[in-house]
Short mmCIF file of C-alpha atoms and ligand atoms in Angstrom, two decimals:
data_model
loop_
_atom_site.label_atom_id
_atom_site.label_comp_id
_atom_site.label_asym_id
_atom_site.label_seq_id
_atom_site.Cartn_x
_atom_site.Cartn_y
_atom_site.Cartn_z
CA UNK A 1 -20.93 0.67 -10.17
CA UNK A 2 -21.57 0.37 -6.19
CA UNK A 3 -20.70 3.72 -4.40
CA UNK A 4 -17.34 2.99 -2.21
CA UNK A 5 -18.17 3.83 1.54
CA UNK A 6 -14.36 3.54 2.67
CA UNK A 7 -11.24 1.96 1.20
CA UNK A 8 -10.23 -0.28 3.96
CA UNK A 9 -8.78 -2.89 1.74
CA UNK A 10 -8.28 -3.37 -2.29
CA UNK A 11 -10.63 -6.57 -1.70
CA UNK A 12 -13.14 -4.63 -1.13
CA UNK A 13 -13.32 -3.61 -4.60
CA UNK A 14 -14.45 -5.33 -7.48
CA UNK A 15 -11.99 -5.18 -10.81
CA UNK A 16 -14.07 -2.51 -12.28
CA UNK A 17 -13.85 -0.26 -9.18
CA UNK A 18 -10.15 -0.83 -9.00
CA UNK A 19 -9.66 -0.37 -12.94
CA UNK A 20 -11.76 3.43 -12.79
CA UNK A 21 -9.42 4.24 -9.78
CA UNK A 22 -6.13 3.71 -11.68
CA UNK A 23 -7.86 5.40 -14.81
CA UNK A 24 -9.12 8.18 -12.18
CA UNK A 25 -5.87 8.62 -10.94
CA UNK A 26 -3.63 8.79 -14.05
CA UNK A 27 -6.50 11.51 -15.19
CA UNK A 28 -6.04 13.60 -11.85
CA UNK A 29 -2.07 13.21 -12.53
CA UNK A 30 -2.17 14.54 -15.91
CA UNK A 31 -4.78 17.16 -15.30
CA UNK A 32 -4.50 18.76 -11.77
CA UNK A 33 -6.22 21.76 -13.05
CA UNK A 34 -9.25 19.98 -13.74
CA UNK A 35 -9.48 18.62 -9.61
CA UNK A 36 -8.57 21.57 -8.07
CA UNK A 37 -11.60 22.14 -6.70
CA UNK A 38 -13.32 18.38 -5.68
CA UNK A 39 -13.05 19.00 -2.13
CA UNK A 40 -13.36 22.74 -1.49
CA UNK A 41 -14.75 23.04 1.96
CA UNK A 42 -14.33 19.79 2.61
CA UNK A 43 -11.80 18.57 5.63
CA UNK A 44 -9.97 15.41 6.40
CA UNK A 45 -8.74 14.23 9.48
CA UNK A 46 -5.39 12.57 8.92
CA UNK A 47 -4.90 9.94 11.94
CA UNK A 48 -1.37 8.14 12.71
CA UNK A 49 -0.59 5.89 15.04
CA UNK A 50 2.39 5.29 13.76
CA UNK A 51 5.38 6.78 11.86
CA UNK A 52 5.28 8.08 8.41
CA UNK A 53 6.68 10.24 5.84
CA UNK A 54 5.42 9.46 2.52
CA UNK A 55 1.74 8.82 4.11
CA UNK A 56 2.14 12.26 5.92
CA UNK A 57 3.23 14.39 3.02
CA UNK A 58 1.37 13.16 -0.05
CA UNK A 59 -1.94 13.46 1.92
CA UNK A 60 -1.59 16.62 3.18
CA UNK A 61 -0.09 18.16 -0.13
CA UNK A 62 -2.98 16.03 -1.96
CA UNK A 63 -6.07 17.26 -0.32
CA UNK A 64 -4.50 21.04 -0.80
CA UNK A 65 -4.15 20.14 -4.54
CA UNK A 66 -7.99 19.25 -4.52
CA UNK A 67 -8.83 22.12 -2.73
CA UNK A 68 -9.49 20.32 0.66
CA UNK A 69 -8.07 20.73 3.97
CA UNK A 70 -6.02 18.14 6.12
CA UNK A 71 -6.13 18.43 9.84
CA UNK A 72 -2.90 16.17 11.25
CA UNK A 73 -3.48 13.75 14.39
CA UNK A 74 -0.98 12.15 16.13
CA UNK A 75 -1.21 10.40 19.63
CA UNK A 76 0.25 13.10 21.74
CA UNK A 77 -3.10 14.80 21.86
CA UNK A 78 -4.59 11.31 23.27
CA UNK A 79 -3.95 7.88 21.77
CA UNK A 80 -6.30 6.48 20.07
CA UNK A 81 -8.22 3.93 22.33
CA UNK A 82 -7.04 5.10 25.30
CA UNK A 83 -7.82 8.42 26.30
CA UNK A 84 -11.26 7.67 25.01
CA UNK A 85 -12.35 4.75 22.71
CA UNK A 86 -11.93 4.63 18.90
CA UNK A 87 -15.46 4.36 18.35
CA UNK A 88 -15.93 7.74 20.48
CA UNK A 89 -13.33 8.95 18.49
CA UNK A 90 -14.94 8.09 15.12
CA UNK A 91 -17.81 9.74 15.97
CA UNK A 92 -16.57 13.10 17.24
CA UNK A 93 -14.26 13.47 14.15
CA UNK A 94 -17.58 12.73 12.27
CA UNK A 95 -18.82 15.90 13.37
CA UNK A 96 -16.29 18.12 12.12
CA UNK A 97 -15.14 16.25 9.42
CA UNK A 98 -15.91 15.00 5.81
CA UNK A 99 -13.26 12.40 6.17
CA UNK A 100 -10.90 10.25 8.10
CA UNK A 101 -7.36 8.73 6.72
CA UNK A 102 -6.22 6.74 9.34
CA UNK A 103 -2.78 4.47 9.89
CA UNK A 104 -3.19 2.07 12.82
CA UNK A 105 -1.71 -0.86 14.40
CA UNK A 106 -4.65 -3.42 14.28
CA UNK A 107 -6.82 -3.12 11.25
CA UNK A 108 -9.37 -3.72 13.25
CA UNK A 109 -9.25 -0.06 14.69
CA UNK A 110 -9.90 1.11 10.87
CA UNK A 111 -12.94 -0.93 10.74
CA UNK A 112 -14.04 0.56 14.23
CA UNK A 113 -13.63 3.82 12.95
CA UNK A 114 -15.92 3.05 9.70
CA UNK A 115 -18.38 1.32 11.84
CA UNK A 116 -19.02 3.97 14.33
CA UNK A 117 -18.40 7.00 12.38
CA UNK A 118 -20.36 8.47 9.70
CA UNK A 119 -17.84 9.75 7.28
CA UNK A 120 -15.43 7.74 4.77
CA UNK A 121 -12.31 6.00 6.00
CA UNK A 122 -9.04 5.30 4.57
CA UNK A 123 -7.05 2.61 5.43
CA UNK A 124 -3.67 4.29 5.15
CA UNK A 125 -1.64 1.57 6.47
CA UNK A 126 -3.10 -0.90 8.66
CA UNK A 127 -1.24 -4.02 10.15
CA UNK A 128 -3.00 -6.47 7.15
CA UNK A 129 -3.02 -4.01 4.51
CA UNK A 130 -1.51 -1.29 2.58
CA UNK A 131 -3.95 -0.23 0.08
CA UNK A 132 -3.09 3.35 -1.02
CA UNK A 133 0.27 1.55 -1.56
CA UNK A 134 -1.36 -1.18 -3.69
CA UNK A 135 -2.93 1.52 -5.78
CA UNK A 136 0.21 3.49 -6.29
CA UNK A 137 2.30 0.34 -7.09
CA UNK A 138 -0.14 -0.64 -9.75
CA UNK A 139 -0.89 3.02 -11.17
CA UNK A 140 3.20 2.91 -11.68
CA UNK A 141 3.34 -0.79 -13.09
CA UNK A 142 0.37 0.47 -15.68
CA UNK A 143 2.26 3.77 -16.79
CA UNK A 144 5.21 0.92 -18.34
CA UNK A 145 2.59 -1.93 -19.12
CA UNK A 146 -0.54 -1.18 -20.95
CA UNK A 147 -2.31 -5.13 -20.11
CA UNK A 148 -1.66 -5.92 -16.80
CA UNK A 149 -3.26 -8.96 -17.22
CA UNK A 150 0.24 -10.02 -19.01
CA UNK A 151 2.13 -9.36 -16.57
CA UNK A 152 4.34 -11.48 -13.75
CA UNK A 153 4.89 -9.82 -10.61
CA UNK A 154 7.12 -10.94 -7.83
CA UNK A 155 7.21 -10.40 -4.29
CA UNK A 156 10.19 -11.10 -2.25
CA UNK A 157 11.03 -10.91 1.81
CA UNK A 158 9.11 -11.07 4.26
CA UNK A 159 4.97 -11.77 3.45
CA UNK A 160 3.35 -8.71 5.13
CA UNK A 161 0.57 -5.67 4.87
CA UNK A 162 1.96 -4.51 1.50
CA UNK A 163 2.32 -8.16 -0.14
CA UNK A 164 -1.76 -8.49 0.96
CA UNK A 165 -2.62 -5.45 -0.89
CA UNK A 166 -0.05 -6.04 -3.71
CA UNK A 167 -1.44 -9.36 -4.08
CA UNK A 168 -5.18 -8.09 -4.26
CA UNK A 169 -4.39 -5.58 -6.67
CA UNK A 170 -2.64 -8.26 -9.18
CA UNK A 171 -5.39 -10.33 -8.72
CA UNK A 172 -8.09 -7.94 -9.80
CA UNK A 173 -5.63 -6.94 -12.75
CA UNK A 174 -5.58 -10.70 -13.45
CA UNK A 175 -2.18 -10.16 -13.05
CA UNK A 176 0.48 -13.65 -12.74
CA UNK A 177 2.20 -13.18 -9.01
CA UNK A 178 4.90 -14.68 -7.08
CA UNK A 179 5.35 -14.02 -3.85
CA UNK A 180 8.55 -15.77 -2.40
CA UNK A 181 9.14 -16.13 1.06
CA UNK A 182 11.66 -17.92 3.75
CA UNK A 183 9.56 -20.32 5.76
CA UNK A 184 7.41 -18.99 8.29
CA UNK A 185 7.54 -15.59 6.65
CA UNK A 186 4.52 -16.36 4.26
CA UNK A 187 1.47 -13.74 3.96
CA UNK A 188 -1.61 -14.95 5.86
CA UNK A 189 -3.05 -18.13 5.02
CA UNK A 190 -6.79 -16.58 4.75
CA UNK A 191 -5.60 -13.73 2.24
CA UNK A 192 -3.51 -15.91 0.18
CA UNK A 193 -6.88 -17.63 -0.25
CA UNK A 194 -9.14 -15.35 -0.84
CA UNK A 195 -6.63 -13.52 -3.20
CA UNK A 196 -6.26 -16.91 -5.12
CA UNK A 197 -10.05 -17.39 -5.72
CA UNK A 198 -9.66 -13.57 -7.31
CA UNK A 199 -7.09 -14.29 -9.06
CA UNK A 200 -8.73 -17.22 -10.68
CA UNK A 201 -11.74 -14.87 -11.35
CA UNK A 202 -9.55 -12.76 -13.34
CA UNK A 203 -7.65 -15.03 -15.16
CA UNK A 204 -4.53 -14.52 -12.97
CA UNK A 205 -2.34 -16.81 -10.73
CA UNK A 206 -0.56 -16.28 -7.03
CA UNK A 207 1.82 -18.66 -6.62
CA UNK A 208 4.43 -18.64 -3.12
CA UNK A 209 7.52 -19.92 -2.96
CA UNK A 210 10.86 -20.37 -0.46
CA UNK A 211 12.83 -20.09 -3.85
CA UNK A 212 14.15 -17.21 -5.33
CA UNK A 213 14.39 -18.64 -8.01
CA UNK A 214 10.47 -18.75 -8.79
CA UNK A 215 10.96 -14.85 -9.23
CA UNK A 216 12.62 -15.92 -12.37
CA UNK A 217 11.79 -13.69 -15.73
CA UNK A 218 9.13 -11.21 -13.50
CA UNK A 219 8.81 -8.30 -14.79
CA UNK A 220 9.16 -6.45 -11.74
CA UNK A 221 10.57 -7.75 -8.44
CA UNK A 222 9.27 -5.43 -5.04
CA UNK A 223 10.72 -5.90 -1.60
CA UNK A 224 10.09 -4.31 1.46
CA UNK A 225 11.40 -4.25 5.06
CA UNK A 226 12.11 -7.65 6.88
CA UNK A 227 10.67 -5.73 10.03
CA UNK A 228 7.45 -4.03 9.90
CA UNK A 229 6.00 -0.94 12.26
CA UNK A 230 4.68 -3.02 15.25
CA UNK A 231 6.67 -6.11 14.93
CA UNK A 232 8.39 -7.43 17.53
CA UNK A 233 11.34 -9.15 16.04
CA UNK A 234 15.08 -7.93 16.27
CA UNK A 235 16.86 -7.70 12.81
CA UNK A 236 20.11 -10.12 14.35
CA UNK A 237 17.33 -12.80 14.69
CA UNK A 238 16.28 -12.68 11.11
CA UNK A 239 18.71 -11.82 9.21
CA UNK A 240 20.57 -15.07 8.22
CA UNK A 241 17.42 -16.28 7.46
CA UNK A 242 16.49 -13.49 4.74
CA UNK A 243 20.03 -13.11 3.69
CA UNK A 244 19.31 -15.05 0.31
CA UNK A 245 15.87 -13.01 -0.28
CA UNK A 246 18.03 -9.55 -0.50
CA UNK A 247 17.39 -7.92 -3.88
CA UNK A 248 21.01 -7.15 -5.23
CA UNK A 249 22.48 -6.95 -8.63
CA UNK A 250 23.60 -10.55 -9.35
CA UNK A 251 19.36 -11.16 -8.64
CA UNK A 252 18.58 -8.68 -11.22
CA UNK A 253 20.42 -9.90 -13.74
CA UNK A 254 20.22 -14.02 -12.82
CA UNK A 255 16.46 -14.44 -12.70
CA UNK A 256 16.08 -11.61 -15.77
CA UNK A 257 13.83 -8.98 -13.68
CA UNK A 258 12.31 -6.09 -15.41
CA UNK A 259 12.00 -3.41 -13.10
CA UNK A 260 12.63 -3.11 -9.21
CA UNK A 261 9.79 -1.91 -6.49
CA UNK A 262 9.84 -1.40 -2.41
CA UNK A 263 6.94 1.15 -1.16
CA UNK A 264 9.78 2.50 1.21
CA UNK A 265 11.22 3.24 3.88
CA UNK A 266 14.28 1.44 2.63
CA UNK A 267 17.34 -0.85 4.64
CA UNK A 268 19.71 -0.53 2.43
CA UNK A 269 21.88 -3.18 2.31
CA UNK A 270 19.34 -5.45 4.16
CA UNK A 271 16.34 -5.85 1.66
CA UNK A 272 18.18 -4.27 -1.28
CA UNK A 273 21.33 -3.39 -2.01
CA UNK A 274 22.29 0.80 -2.68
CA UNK A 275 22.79 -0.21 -6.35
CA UNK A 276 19.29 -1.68 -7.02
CA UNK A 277 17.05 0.97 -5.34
CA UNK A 278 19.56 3.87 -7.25
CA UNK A 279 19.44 1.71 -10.43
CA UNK A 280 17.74 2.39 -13.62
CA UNK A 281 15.21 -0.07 -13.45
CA UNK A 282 13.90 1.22 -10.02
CA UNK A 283 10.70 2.93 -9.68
CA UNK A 284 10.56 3.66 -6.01
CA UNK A 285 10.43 7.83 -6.80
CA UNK A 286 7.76 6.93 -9.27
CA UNK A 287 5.83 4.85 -6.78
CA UNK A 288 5.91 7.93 -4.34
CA UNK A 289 5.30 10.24 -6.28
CA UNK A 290 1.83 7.97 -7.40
CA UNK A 291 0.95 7.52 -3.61
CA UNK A 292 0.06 10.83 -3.74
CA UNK A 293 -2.14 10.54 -7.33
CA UNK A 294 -3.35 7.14 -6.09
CA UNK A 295 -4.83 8.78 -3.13
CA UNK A 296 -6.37 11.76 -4.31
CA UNK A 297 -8.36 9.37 -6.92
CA UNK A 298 -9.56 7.62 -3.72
CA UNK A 299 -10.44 11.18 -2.20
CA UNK A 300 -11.96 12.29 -5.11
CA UNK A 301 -14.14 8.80 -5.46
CA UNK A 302 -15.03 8.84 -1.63
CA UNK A 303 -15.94 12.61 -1.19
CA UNK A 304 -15.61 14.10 -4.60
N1 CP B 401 5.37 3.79 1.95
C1 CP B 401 4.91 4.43 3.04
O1 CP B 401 3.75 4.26 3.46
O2 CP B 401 5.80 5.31 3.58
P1 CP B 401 5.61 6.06 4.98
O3 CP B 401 5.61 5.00 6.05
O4 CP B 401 6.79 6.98 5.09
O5 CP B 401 4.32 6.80 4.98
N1 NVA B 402 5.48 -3.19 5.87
C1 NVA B 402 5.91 -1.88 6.30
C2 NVA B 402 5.46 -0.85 5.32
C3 NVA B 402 5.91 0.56 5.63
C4 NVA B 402 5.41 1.57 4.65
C5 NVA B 402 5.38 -1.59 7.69
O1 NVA B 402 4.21 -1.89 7.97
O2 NVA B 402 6.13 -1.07 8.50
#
């Protein structure tokens, strides 16, 4: 298998890359004992320009857990691009450090940082993608299916960074996925593309759709936020336009769902309803809980 340089995006990986991660990963779950060591003396720069708490946490407490050690960036010591350039800052941090985990607006800014630095990056939430999501979404979906290959997944709201990397991920799993959309709303044209010709690869299909209805029999149905970090919409001009896309109870039960996803921060009562994310058939604590697994089999891959 190819060494991985830096997880920028899932498409960057071929299925047997992605596959050993979600293997790596349920291994470093089940045995932290046996990783408690990977990164001694290693450190990781941990780079936001924007908000997070899952992101935050499950880095810092995962690179402790692997013996490593997180240093915490924010842009009140100098933002990114401004008080010097991100290529300036790639290289400095490349000094110091072993890694770099960084959340930006433009992705493009994550690839800077990989071009000009000289240590791994990870993309941990970039304006196109979302992989350590993607990875933590499908490390849940495979501890309650053993062939993802069988399975349907559905995508519903607004087509965004976590759909790309969802979609990536089913299509390397040669997974069947929906992804169902008001109009205008879609994921980008280019990644529904190149996630199709995976798909087909794989065995799989990505299908979109304005109907809910398409959703029908998944066996999981994931939402997220009508109104990502960075976009500049206001939630009174969107909302009677996702009304019908909201996850509630009479959707669970109509179109016969399996189990219920969203990579949080939740709207309650926008996306989903409080009944749905509380319900039994959610596995958003899962899924956060896996970020942090996900990741660290990432870490481990990159810098182990
Ligand atoms: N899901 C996720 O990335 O959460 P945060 O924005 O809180 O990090
Ligand atoms: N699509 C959301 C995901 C947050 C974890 C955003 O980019 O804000």
């Amino acid at each position: 298998m190819n060494k991985l340089e830096h997880f920028l995006t899932i498409k960057d990986l071929t299925q047997s890359q992605f596959l050993a991660l979600i293997d790596l990963a349920k291994d470093v779950k089940a045995n932290p004992a046996k990783y408690s060591q990977t990164l001694a003396g290693k450190s990781i720069v941990t780079l936001y320009e924007k908000q997070s708490l899952r992101t935050r946490v499950t880095f810092d407490i995962g690179i402790a857990k692997l013996g490593g050690h997180s240093v915490y960036l924010d842009q009140n010591n100098g933002a990114l691009g401004k008080r010097e350039s991100v290529a300036d800052f790639a290289k400095n941090i490349s000094c110091w450090a072993d890694g770099i985990v960084a959340r930006t607006f433009s992705h493009q800014t994550c690839e800077e940082l990989a071009q000009a630095g000289t240590v791994p990056v990870v993309n941990s939430l970039s304006d196109m993608y979302h992989p350590c999501q993607g990875m933590a979404d499908f490390l849940s979906l495979a501890e309650k299916f053993d062939d993802l290959s069988k399975i349907k997944l559905a995508y519903i709201g607004d087509g965004n960074n976590v759909t790309h990397s969802l979609m990536f991920a089913a299509a390397l799993c040669g997974s069947d996925m929906v992804v169902v959309c008001p109009q205008g709303c879609f994921p980008d044209g280019q990644v529904v593309l190149e996630a199709q010709a995976i798909a087909e690869q794989h065995g799989g299909t990505l299908t979109l759709s304005c109907d809910p209805q398409a959703a029908k029999g998944a066996d999981a149905i994931y939402t997220d936020t009508w109104i990502s970090m960075g976009d500049d919409v206001s939630y009174d001009d969107i909302k009677d336009k996702f009304a019908p896309y909201q996850v509630n109870e009479s959707m669970m039960s109509d179109l016969g769902i399996g189990y219920f996803m969203h990579c949080q921060p939740a709207h309650i009562d926008q996306e989903v309803t409080q009944a749905v994310f509380d319900g039994e058939q959610s596995l958003v604590l899962r899924q956060a809980e896996n970020r942090m697994h996900a990741q660290n089999a990432v870490l481990i891959t990159l810098l182990g």
